[in-house]
């Protein structure tokens, strides 16, 4: 799926500006950004609920706006499916089976049984967690190539979250589905995301694979003998946190060269740490920069 130069205004507000990326099969992409940045608007525009002011979205080289039939291959799970509240599970399934001929009934029944969700109950009688679980099961049962999930785990308890993550991971692996999950709960996506797209100020600020990031980048804790911070540190590292004289730094390019230079300074503390999505988010989206000199 190719997203090309999407620009979208909501009222007079420019929400998306020249947004482009490709989605590949068998990958989980985390779409992250602060509240109100435009994640839901991007999904709505990618699926033709909104028409873009500029740009296009292609599935198998066909524009989804000009060839709506290709949208059979994608599904957008909105963060609030309350419009189905008065329907029974059976009725919702019937509706989706008519729309999506790829619906996998065996898979659906197996998961409904596994999670003990009743078929005849109305969705209104489900707790928030059970309802979210039901819609995730439904979404994956549609057997589409592209799934866009908007905050699918918002407000769920840890047990259900883990169950949902397991379903996502398993199905992506087995079926080669491409899943995009919009969230600001980064720690939850860490375990399953292959790639992260960061939206900021209406545009794509960052787009990278976590594995590449972990290879090219390094996160370290360092403390120097004196209060003076070497210039190459200030110029090449992004400061994540500071605790007294201990600096937690993120270096995203030429990590090995940076570490070698750092060792020459003979620091009193130098420790490598695991990079999290949250670190990236902090560096790129935080408004307040931490000052190296504030000791
Ligand atoms: N129907 C609408 N009419 C006018 N403005 C809208 C409409 N929908 C969204 N917006 C505006 O577009 C911007 C992006 O909203 P959107 O819901 O896409 O952000 P988001 O990143 O999904 O936010 P959140 O993380 O809070 O869910 C916001 O400034 C919002 O106020």
GROMACS .gro file of C-alpha atoms in nm, residues 9 38 46 102 104 154 186 205 215 265 275:
model
   11
    9UNK     CA    1  -0.731   2.032   0.610
   38UNK     CA    2  -0.369   1.378   1.315
   46UNK     CA    3  -0.609   0.643   0.407
  102UNK     CA    4  -1.255  -1.314   0.299
  104UNK     CA    5  -1.250  -1.651   0.828
  154UNK     CA    6  -0.709   0.209   2.527
  186UNK     CA    7   0.445   0.348   2.342
  205UNK     CA    8   0.892   1.345   1.147
  215UNK     CA    9   2.190  -0.129   1.528
  265UNK     CA   10   3.756   1.100   2.780
  275UNK     CA   11   1.670   0.187   2.351
   0.00000   0.00000   0.00000
